[in-house]
mmCIF file of C-alpha atoms in Angstrom:
data_model
loop_
_atom_site.group_PDB
_atom_site.id
_atom_site.type_symbol
_atom_site.label_atom_id
_atom_site.label_comp_id
_atom_site.label_asym_id
_atom_site.label_seq_id
_atom_site.Cartn_x
_atom_site.Cartn_y
_atom_site.Cartn_z
ATOM 1 C CA MET A 283 -20.275 -19.870 -3.878
ATOM 2 C CA THR A 284 -16.897 -19.624 -5.651
ATOM 3 C CA GLU A 285 -15.697 -16.866 -7.987
ATOM 4 C CA ASP A 286 -12.770 -16.595 -10.394
ATOM 5 C CA ILE A 287 -10.444 -14.946 -7.859
ATOM 6 C CA SER A 288 -6.811 -15.668 -7.015
ATOM 7 C CA VAL A 289 -5.783 -14.362 -3.588
ATOM 8 C CA ILE A 290 -2.092 -13.406 -3.388
ATOM 9 C CA MET A 291 -0.337 -13.186 -0.025
ATOM 10 C CA SER A 292 3.358 -12.838 0.780
ATOM 11 C CA VAL A 293 4.551 -14.066 4.189
ATOM 12 C CA TYR A 294 7.893 -13.265 5.778
ATOM 13 C CA ASN A 295 8.287 -13.155 9.570
ATOM 14 C CA GLU A 296 4.759 -12.519 10.825
ATOM 15 C CA LYS A 297 3.534 -14.307 13.932
ATOM 16 C CA ILE A 298 1.769 -17.580 13.238
ATOM 17 C CA SER A 299 -1.240 -16.315 15.191
ATOM 18 C CA GLU A 300 -1.485 -13.289 12.881
ATOM 19 C CA VAL A 301 -1.036 -15.345 9.709
ATOM 20 C CA SER A 302 -3.695 -17.749 10.979
ATOM 21 C CA GLU A 303 -6.198 -14.921 11.490
ATOM 22 C CA SER A 304 -5.439 -13.601 8.033
ATOM 23 C CA ILE A 305 -5.797 -16.977 6.293
ATOM 24 C CA GLU A 306 -8.973 -17.867 8.174
ATOM 25 C CA SER A 307 -10.546 -14.550 7.181
ATOM 26 C CA ILE A 308 -10.066 -15.531 3.525
ATOM 27 C CA LEU A 309 -11.316 -19.077 4.026
ATOM 28 C CA ASP A 310 -14.395 -17.643 5.758
ATOM 29 C CA GLN A 311 -15.431 -15.313 2.920
ATOM 30 C CA SER A 312 -19.101 -15.362 1.923
ATOM 31 C CA ILE A 313 -17.859 -15.669 -1.666
ATOM 32 C CA MET A 314 -14.885 -17.999 -1.908
ATOM 33 C CA PRO A 315 -11.869 -17.504 -4.165
ATOM 34 C CA THR A 316 -10.844 -20.246 -6.578
ATOM 35 C CA GLU A 317 -7.269 -20.288 -5.305
ATOM 36 C CA PHE A 318 -5.208 -18.827 -2.487
ATOM 37 C CA LEU A 319 -1.518 -18.455 -3.353
ATOM 38 C CA ILE A 320 0.749 -17.931 -0.350
ATOM 39 C CA VAL A 321 4.379 -17.028 -1.054
ATOM 40 C CA LEU A 322 6.763 -17.712 1.828
ATOM 41 C CA ASP A 323 9.645 -15.268 1.427
ATOM 42 C CA ASN A 324 11.634 -16.567 4.389
ATOM 43 C CA PRO A 325 12.395 -20.279 3.924
ATOM 44 C CA LYS A 326 14.538 -20.234 7.079
ATOM 45 C CA ASN A 327 11.462 -19.665 9.249
ATOM 46 C CA ILE A 328 10.825 -23.356 9.846
ATOM 47 C CA LYS A 329 7.868 -23.014 12.216
ATOM 48 C CA LEU A 330 6.031 -20.723 9.821
ATOM 49 C CA LYS A 331 6.893 -23.023 6.926
ATOM 50 C CA GLU A 332 5.504 -26.050 8.764
ATOM 51 C CA TYR A 333 2.329 -24.178 9.667
ATOM 52 C CA LEU A 334 1.739 -23.090 6.073
ATOM 53 C CA GLU A 335 2.414 -26.607 4.805
ATOM 54 C CA SER A 336 -0.232 -27.949 7.171
ATOM 55 C CA MET A 337 -2.711 -25.323 5.962
ATOM 56 C CA GLN A 338 -2.015 -26.338 2.364
ATOM 57 C CA THR A 339 -2.597 -30.003 3.216
ATOM 58 C CA ASN A 340 -5.930 -29.266 4.863
ATOM 59 C CA ASN A 341 -7.294 -26.708 2.369
ATOM 60 C CA SER A 342 -7.581 -27.544 -1.311
ATOM 61 C CA ILE A 343 -7.575 -23.915 -2.509
ATOM 62 C CA ILE A 344 -4.270 -23.060 -0.776
ATOM 63 C CA GLU A 345 -1.100 -23.315 -2.835
ATOM 64 C CA LEU A 346 2.144 -22.674 -0.979
ATOM 65 C CA ILE A 347 5.109 -21.266 -2.898
ATOM 66 C CA ILE A 348 8.420 -21.261 -1.012
ATOM 67 C CA ASN A 349 11.149 -18.915 -2.229
ATOM 68 C CA LYS A 350 14.658 -20.355 -2.128
ATOM 69 C CA THR A 351 15.925 -17.060 -0.718
ATOM 70 C CA ASN A 352 14.408 -13.774 0.429
ATOM 71 C CA ILE A 353 13.484 -11.796 -2.712
ATOM 72 C CA GLY A 354 11.306 -9.080 -1.187
ATOM 73 C CA LEU A 355 7.622 -8.187 -1.229
ATOM 74 C CA ALA A 356 7.331 -6.888 -4.805
ATOM 75 C CA ALA A 357 9.069 -9.899 -6.371
ATOM 76 C CA SER A 358 7.071 -12.319 -4.197
ATOM 77 C CA LEU A 359 3.770 -10.718 -5.232
ATOM 78 C CA ASN A 360 4.859 -10.823 -8.865
ATOM 79 C CA LYS A 361 5.614 -14.524 -8.550
ATOM 80 C CA GLY A 362 2.130 -15.136 -7.175
ATOM 81 C CA ILE A 363 0.535 -13.078 -9.957
ATOM 82 C CA LYS A 364 2.489 -14.973 -12.615
ATOM 83 C CA LEU A 365 1.387 -18.351 -11.209
ATOM 84 C CA SER A 366 -2.240 -17.324 -10.702
ATOM 85 C CA LYS A 367 -4.902 -18.884 -12.910
ATOM 86 C CA CYS A 368 -7.877 -16.564 -12.365
ATOM 87 C CA SER A 369 -9.048 -13.387 -14.072
ATOM 88 C CA LEU A 370 -9.190 -11.428 -10.803
ATOM 89 C CA ILE A 371 -6.417 -10.882 -8.244
ATOM 90 C CA ALA A 372 -7.179 -10.108 -4.597
ATOM 91 C CA ARG A 373 -4.362 -8.760 -2.438
ATOM 92 C CA MET A 374 -4.044 -9.795 1.177
ATOM 93 C CA ASP A 375 -1.364 -9.061 3.770
ATOM 94 C CA ALA A 376 -0.245 -11.781 6.143
ATOM 95 C CA ASP A 377 -1.105 -9.833 9.294
ATOM 96 C CA ASP A 378 -4.398 -8.195 8.271
ATOM 97 C CA ILE A 379 -7.969 -9.506 8.491
ATOM 98 C CA SER A 380 -10.627 -9.380 5.767
ATOM 99 C CA MET A 381 -14.267 -8.918 6.698
ATOM 100 C CA LYS A 382 -16.592 -11.741 5.687
ATOM 101 C CA ASP A 383 -18.285 -9.898 2.783
ATOM 102 C CA ARG A 384 -15.178 -8.196 1.402
ATOM 103 C CA PHE A 385 -15.079 -10.103 -1.900
ATOM 104 C CA LYS A 386 -18.857 -10.034 -2.271
ATOM 105 C CA GLU A 387 -19.019 -6.254 -2.030
ATOM 106 C CA GLU A 388 -15.924 -5.678 -4.164
ATOM 107 C CA LEU A 389 -17.255 -7.932 -6.928
ATOM 108 C CA GLU A 390 -20.593 -6.138 -6.930
ATOM 109 C CA VAL A 391 -18.920 -2.745 -7.343
ATOM 110 C CA MET A 392 -16.486 -4.025 -9.959
ATOM 111 C CA ARG A 393 -19.304 -5.439 -12.082
ATOM 112 C CA THR A 394 -21.921 -2.721 -11.681
ATOM 113 C CA GLN A 395 -19.433 0.133 -12.223
ATOM 114 C CA ASN A 396 -17.168 -1.653 -14.697
ATOM 115 C CA ALA A 397 -14.129 -0.946 -12.531
ATOM 116 C CA ASP A 398 -10.618 -2.271 -13.172
ATOM 117 C CA ILE A 399 -9.562 -1.915 -9.528
ATOM 118 C CA VAL A 400 -11.643 -1.825 -6.342
ATOM 119 C CA SER A 401 -10.342 -1.007 -2.870
ATOM 120 C CA THR A 402 -12.067 -0.471 0.482
ATOM 121 C CA ASN A 403 -11.732 1.495 3.675
ATOM 122 C CA CYS A 404 -10.375 -0.108 6.850
ATOM 123 C CA VAL A 405 -10.199 -0.045 10.607
ATOM 124 C CA TYR A 406 -6.875 -0.186 12.428
ATOM 125 C CA ILE A 407 -5.988 -2.982 14.836
ATOM 126 C CA ASP A 408 -3.070 -3.402 17.212
ATOM 127 C CA GLU A 409 -0.792 -6.381 17.725
ATOM 128 C CA GLU A 410 -3.475 -7.990 19.890
ATOM 129 C CA SER A 411 -6.062 -7.606 17.082
ATOM 130 C CA LYS A 412 -7.998 -4.970 19.029
ATOM 131 C CA VAL A 413 -9.557 -2.142 17.021
ATOM 132 C CA ILE A 414 -7.669 1.082 17.837
ATOM 133 C CA GLY A 415 -9.035 3.438 15.206
ATOM 134 C CA LYS A 416 -10.694 3.950 11.871
ATOM 135 C CA LYS A 417 -9.389 5.443 8.652
ATOM 136 C CA LYS A 418 -11.182 8.634 7.663
ATOM 137 C CA ALA A 419 -13.689 8.603 4.811
ATOM 138 C CA ILE A 420 -11.978 7.940 1.479
ATOM 139 C CA PRO A 421 -12.872 9.123 -2.045
ATOM 140 C CA THR A 422 -14.999 6.547 -3.849
ATOM 141 C CA LYS A 423 -15.524 7.897 -7.372
ATOM 142 C CA SER A 424 -13.024 7.135 -10.113
ATOM 143 C CA LYS A 425 -12.677 10.791 -11.153
ATOM 144 C CA ASP A 426 -11.927 11.885 -7.575
ATOM 145 C CA ILE A 427 -9.346 9.139 -7.018
ATOM 146 C CA ALA A 428 -7.698 10.051 -10.328
ATOM 147 C CA LYS A 429 -7.535 13.693 -9.242
ATOM 148 C CA ILE A 430 -5.915 12.847 -5.916
ATOM 149 C CA LEU A 431 -3.458 10.100 -6.923
ATOM 150 C CA PRO A 432 -0.717 12.365 -8.336
ATOM 151 C CA ILE A 433 -0.626 14.039 -4.902
ATOM 152 C CA GLY A 434 -1.073 10.986 -2.661
ATOM 153 C CA SER A 435 -2.875 7.665 -2.371
ATOM 154 C CA SER A 436 -6.113 6.875 -0.542
ATOM 155 C CA ILE A 437 -6.019 3.253 -1.760
ATOM 156 C CA VAL A 438 -5.645 0.608 0.970
ATOM 157 C CA HIS A 439 -3.314 -1.823 -0.791
ATOM 158 C CA PRO A 440 -4.192 -5.112 1.001
ATOM 159 C CA SER A 441 -7.900 -4.484 0.371
ATOM 160 C CA VAL A 442 -7.568 -4.355 -3.413
ATOM 161 C CA LEU A 443 -9.369 -6.527 -5.977
ATOM 162 C CA ILE A 444 -7.861 -6.019 -9.436
ATOM 163 C CA LYS A 445 -8.363 -7.477 -12.881
ATOM 164 C CA LYS A 446 -5.361 -9.568 -13.919
ATOM 165 C CA SER A 447 -5.510 -7.909 -17.326
ATOM 166 C CA VAL A 448 -4.438 -4.673 -15.599
ATOM 167 C CA PHE A 449 -1.077 -6.246 -14.742
ATOM 168 C CA ASN A 450 -0.725 -7.451 -18.322
ATOM 169 C CA GLU A 451 -1.250 -3.928 -19.637
ATOM 170 C CA CYS A 452 0.314 -1.750 -16.936
ATOM 171 C CA GLY A 453 3.017 -4.112 -15.686
ATOM 172 C CA VAL A 454 3.519 -5.758 -12.322
ATOM 173 C CA TYR A 455 5.113 -4.356 -9.143
ATOM 174 C CA ARG A 456 8.460 -2.699 -9.779
ATOM 175 C CA ASP A 457 11.580 -3.031 -7.661
ATOM 176 C CA PHE A 458 11.263 -0.276 -5.072
ATOM 177 C CA TYR A 459 12.337 -0.528 -1.433
ATOM 178 C CA THR A 460 8.899 0.687 -0.353
ATOM 179 C CA ALA A 461 5.619 2.102 -1.745
ATOM 180 C CA GLU A 462 5.632 -0.280 -4.731
ATOM 181 C CA ASP A 463 1.831 -0.077 -4.737
ATOM 182 C CA TYR A 464 1.790 3.716 -5.215
ATOM 183 C CA ASP A 465 3.897 3.328 -8.343
ATOM 184 C CA LEU A 466 1.448 0.715 -9.658
ATOM 185 C CA TRP A 467 -1.585 2.965 -9.066
ATOM 186 C CA LEU A 468 0.123 5.846 -10.855
ATOM 187 C CA ARG A 469 0.916 3.588 -13.814
ATOM 188 C CA CYS A 470 -2.720 2.465 -13.848
ATOM 189 C CA LEU A 471 -3.736 6.124 -13.862
ATOM 190 C CA SER A 472 -1.401 6.710 -16.814
ATOM 191 C CA LYS A 473 -3.284 3.945 -18.673
ATOM 192 C CA ASN A 474 -6.701 5.411 -17.724
ATOM 193 C CA LYS A 475 -7.717 2.438 -15.612
ATOM 194 C CA LYS A 476 -10.903 2.894 -13.619
ATOM 195 C CA ILE A 477 -10.275 2.790 -9.865
ATOM 196 C CA ILE A 478 -13.204 2.714 -7.446
ATOM 197 C CA SER A 479 -13.151 2.621 -3.638
ATOM 198 C CA ILE A 480 -15.804 1.457 -1.194
ATOM 199 C CA ASN A 481 -16.023 3.738 1.815
ATOM 200 C CA LYS A 482 -16.754 0.846 4.124
ATOM 201 C CA SER A 483 -14.337 -0.896 6.471
ATOM 202 C CA LEU A 484 -13.945 -4.316 4.845
ATOM 203 C CA LEU A 485 -10.420 -4.842 6.173
ATOM 204 C CA LYS A 486 -8.731 -4.768 9.564
ATOM 205 C CA TYR A 487 -5.313 -3.206 8.994
ATOM 206 C CA ARG A 488 -2.666 -4.021 11.596
ATOM 207 C CA ILE A 489 -0.558 -1.214 13.051
ATOM 208 C CA ARG A 490 2.630 -2.091 14.903
ATOM 209 C CA ALA A 491 4.096 -0.048 17.733
ATOM 210 C CA GLN A 492 7.483 0.273 15.983
ATOM 211 C CA SER A 493 6.450 -0.204 12.370
ATOM 212 C CA MET A 494 8.262 2.883 11.033
ATOM 213 C CA THR A 495 11.790 4.089 11.828
ATOM 214 C CA GLN A 496 13.494 7.376 10.938
ATOM 215 C CA SER A 497 14.929 5.713 7.846
ATOM 216 C CA ASN A 498 11.509 4.366 6.747
ATOM 217 C CA TYR A 499 9.756 7.736 6.803
ATOM 218 C CA PHE A 500 12.482 9.389 4.763
ATOM 219 C CA LEU A 501 12.592 6.479 2.314
ATOM 220 C CA VAL A 502 8.810 6.537 1.732
ATOM 221 C CA PHE A 503 8.916 10.297 1.171
ATOM 222 C CA LEU A 504 11.778 10.140 -1.333
ATOM 223 C CA THR A 505 10.415 7.086 -3.136
ATOM 224 C CA ALA A 506 6.999 8.695 -3.589
ATOM 225 C CA ASN A 507 8.684 11.818 -5.000
ATOM 226 C CA TYR A 508 10.629 9.689 -7.477
ATOM 227 C CA GLN A 509 7.430 7.856 -8.483
ATOM 228 C CA ARG A 510 5.642 11.160 -9.078
ATOM 229 C CA LYS A 511 8.554 12.206 -11.285
ATOM 230 C CA LEU A 512 8.073 9.023 -13.341
ATOM 231 C CA TYR A 513 4.336 9.748 -13.612
ATOM 232 C CA LYS A 514 5.062 13.224 -14.978
ATOM 233 C CA GLU A 515 7.462 11.694 -17.517
ATOM 234 C CA ARG A 516 4.733 9.362 -18.761
ATOM 235 C CA THR A 517 2.243 12.205 -19.171
ATOM 236 C CA LYS A 518 4.717 13.972 -21.476
ATOM 237 C CA ASN A 519 5.708 10.926 -23.548
ATOM 238 C CA ARG A 520 3.434 9.748 -26.328
ATOM 239 C CA ASP A 521 4.447 6.126 -25.741
ATOM 240 C CA ASN A 522 3.558 6.444 -22.036
ATOM 241 C CA GLN A 523 7.009 5.242 -20.996
ATOM 242 C CA ASP A 524 9.241 6.471 -18.168
ATOM 243 C CA SER A 525 12.934 6.253 -17.278
ATOM 244 C CA PHE A 526 12.646 3.858 -14.332
ATOM 245 C CA SER A 527 15.549 1.577 -13.567
ATOM 246 C CA LYS A 528 16.941 0.326 -10.284
ATOM 247 C CA GLU A 529 20.109 2.300 -11.042
ATOM 248 C CA SER A 530 18.242 5.578 -11.603
ATOM 249 C CA TYR A 531 16.206 4.979 -8.422
ATOM 250 C CA GLU A 532 19.404 4.430 -6.426
ATOM 251 C CA HIS A 533 20.941 7.509 -8.017
ATOM 252 C CA TYR A 534 17.907 9.568 -6.989
ATOM 253 C CA LEU A 535 18.093 8.322 -3.386
ATOM 254 C CA ARG A 536 21.819 9.079 -3.173
ATOM 255 C CA ASN A 537 21.413 12.595 -4.554
ATOM 256 C CA ALA A 538 18.499 13.257 -2.199
ATOM 257 C CA GLY A 539 20.642 12.312 0.815
ATOM 258 C CA TYR A 540 18.943 9.072 1.781
ATOM 259 C CA TYR A 541 22.248 7.451 2.737
ATOM 260 C CA SER A 542 23.184 10.351 5.013
ATOM 261 C CA SER A 543 22.399 9.591 8.650
ATOM 262 C CA VAL A 544 22.397 13.345 9.358
ATOM 263 C CA LYS A 545 19.670 14.001 6.742
ATOM 264 C CA LYS A 546 17.593 11.069 8.012
ATOM 265 C CA LYS A 547 17.711 12.340 11.580
ATOM 266 C CA SER A 548 16.997 15.894 10.488
ATOM 267 C CA PHE A 549 13.981 14.827 8.406
ATOM 268 C CA SER A 550 12.631 12.708 11.269
ATOM 269 C CA LYS A 551 13.011 15.561 13.758
ATOM 270 C CA LYS A 552 11.248 18.042 11.487
ATOM 271 C CA LEU A 553 8.515 15.504 10.723
ATOM 272 C CA ASP A 554 7.910 15.136 14.471
ATOM 273 C CA GLU A 555 7.557 18.922 14.684
ATOM 274 C CA PHE A 556 5.056 18.935 11.831
ATOM 275 C CA ASN A 557 3.007 16.128 13.392
ATOM 276 C CA GLN A 558 2.968 18.136 16.611
ATOM 277 C CA ALA A 559 1.722 21.147 14.643
ATOM 278 C CA VAL A 560 -1.133 19.083 13.199
ATOM 279 C CA LYS A 561 -2.011 17.770 16.661
ATOM 280 C CA SER A 562 -1.981 21.276 18.167
ATOM 281 C CA LEU A 563 -4.164 22.547 15.339
ATOM 282 C CA LYS A 564 -6.752 19.823 16.009
ATOM 283 C CA GLU A 565 -6.720 20.824 19.665
ATOM 284 C CA LYS A 566 -7.175 24.508 18.641
ATOM 285 C CA ARG A 567 -3.857 25.505 20.187
ATOM 286 C CA PHE A 568 -3.073 27.784 17.274
ATOM 287 C CA ARG A 569 -0.002 29.507 18.667
ATOM 288 C CA SER A 570 1.656 26.200 19.472
ATOM 289 C CA ALA A 571 0.693 24.875 16.018
ATOM 290 C CA ALA A 572 2.281 27.893 14.319
ATOM 291 C CA GLN A 573 5.497 27.519 16.320
ATOM 292 C CA SER A 574 5.820 23.821 15.509
ATOM 293 C CA LEU A 575 5.025 24.428 11.846
ATOM 294 C CA CYS A 576 7.726 27.089 11.542
ATOM 295 C CA LYS A 577 10.290 24.729 13.074
ATOM 296 C CA SER A 578 9.265 21.900 10.727
ATOM 297 C CA ILE A 579 9.604 23.726 7.397
ATOM 298 C CA SER A 580 13.231 24.721 7.718
ATOM 299 C CA SER A 581 14.354 22.384 4.924
ATOM 300 C CA ILE A 582 13.374 21.980 1.267
ATOM 301 C CA ASP A 583 12.385 18.349 1.883
ATOM 302 C CA MET A 584 9.927 19.305 4.615
ATOM 303 C CA VAL A 585 8.530 22.205 2.588
ATOM 304 C CA ARG A 586 7.770 19.694 -0.158
ATOM 305 C CA TYR A 587 6.340 17.186 2.328
ATOM 306 C CA VAL A 588 4.062 19.786 3.948
ATOM 307 C CA THR A 589 2.965 21.097 0.545
ATOM 308 C CA TYR A 590 1.877 17.646 -0.616
ATOM 309 C CA PHE A 591 0.194 17.003 2.735
ATOM 310 C CA ILE A 592 -1.844 20.217 2.563
ATOM 311 C CA ARG A 593 -2.772 19.745 -1.107
ATOM 312 C CA TYR A 594 -3.932 16.184 -0.391
ATOM 313 C CA GLN A 595 -6.011 17.235 2.618
ATOM 314 C CA ILE A 596 -7.657 20.093 0.709
ATOM 315 C CA LEU A 597 -8.573 17.801 -2.202
ATOM 316 C CA VAL A 598 -10.007 15.101 0.080
ATOM 317 C CA LEU A 599 -11.909 17.636 2.175
ATOM 318 C CA GLY A 600 -13.388 19.176 -0.957
ATOM 319 C CA ILE A 601 -14.543 15.756 -2.174
ATOM 320 C CA ARG A 602 -16.118 14.858 1.185
ATOM 321 C CA ARG A 603 -18.167 18.041 1.054
#
């Protein structure tokens, strides 16, 4: 059975074995998409290019789009969305794996609950595709997700099924260095779009041993703060507009110290202390947790980080109960 779904995937430098698992998991869906748009954002990767070309030749629903140069994830996804022909867009990452009934269950929820966006829970896999953990229970109701989103996101981006009309109304991915999906969800919230999640692991999400560096953690933190600022602007403006521009984003990062190696190292060190505090707390080593926490919140950035973390955890815990 085929449904009116366009799957959008951007590929850069992933291993062919990982991309193969990802593609096959889409081709093996119990409900098939109409088209599968794969955007290759690294035309210099000849082996990957040849593999994807062979997959396109052997599968009628696959359409390969090759960027002339590297344009980044957000722009590549936007290109796929623009070229898509279906009323529904399914996201997929090139190194993740969709469960067989992912689309079937997402479609059922979207139709029965009249949702604009549906996401799912996930399990975590390593670089050998072995399951190494499971994401905690996520909020499922639209009102709960809407309550949490201004604090943090529980939405698993590569699991999302979204109406194409949402992009037409809310806009596509904007040009951030990271967390472009969080900005999109906040803009959807500003437009009162209905977001539902399925608390079932319908995606295998790959975790890499060295997936995040000192610079990455600080960048995600600052970018999310900037995106929250834009959300607050929209709530105050009758026209629902914000002041986003690449220049203002860069200005924000500069003023926040992103380009200072000292601030990056300091943030990373304090974040390690906070993570140790959380670990000690789980192990009921309360004195050690208190010591690590005190060391971690010795900067305004970490005070803000810890505040958002605690607020998010309290909201999610309250919903679970």
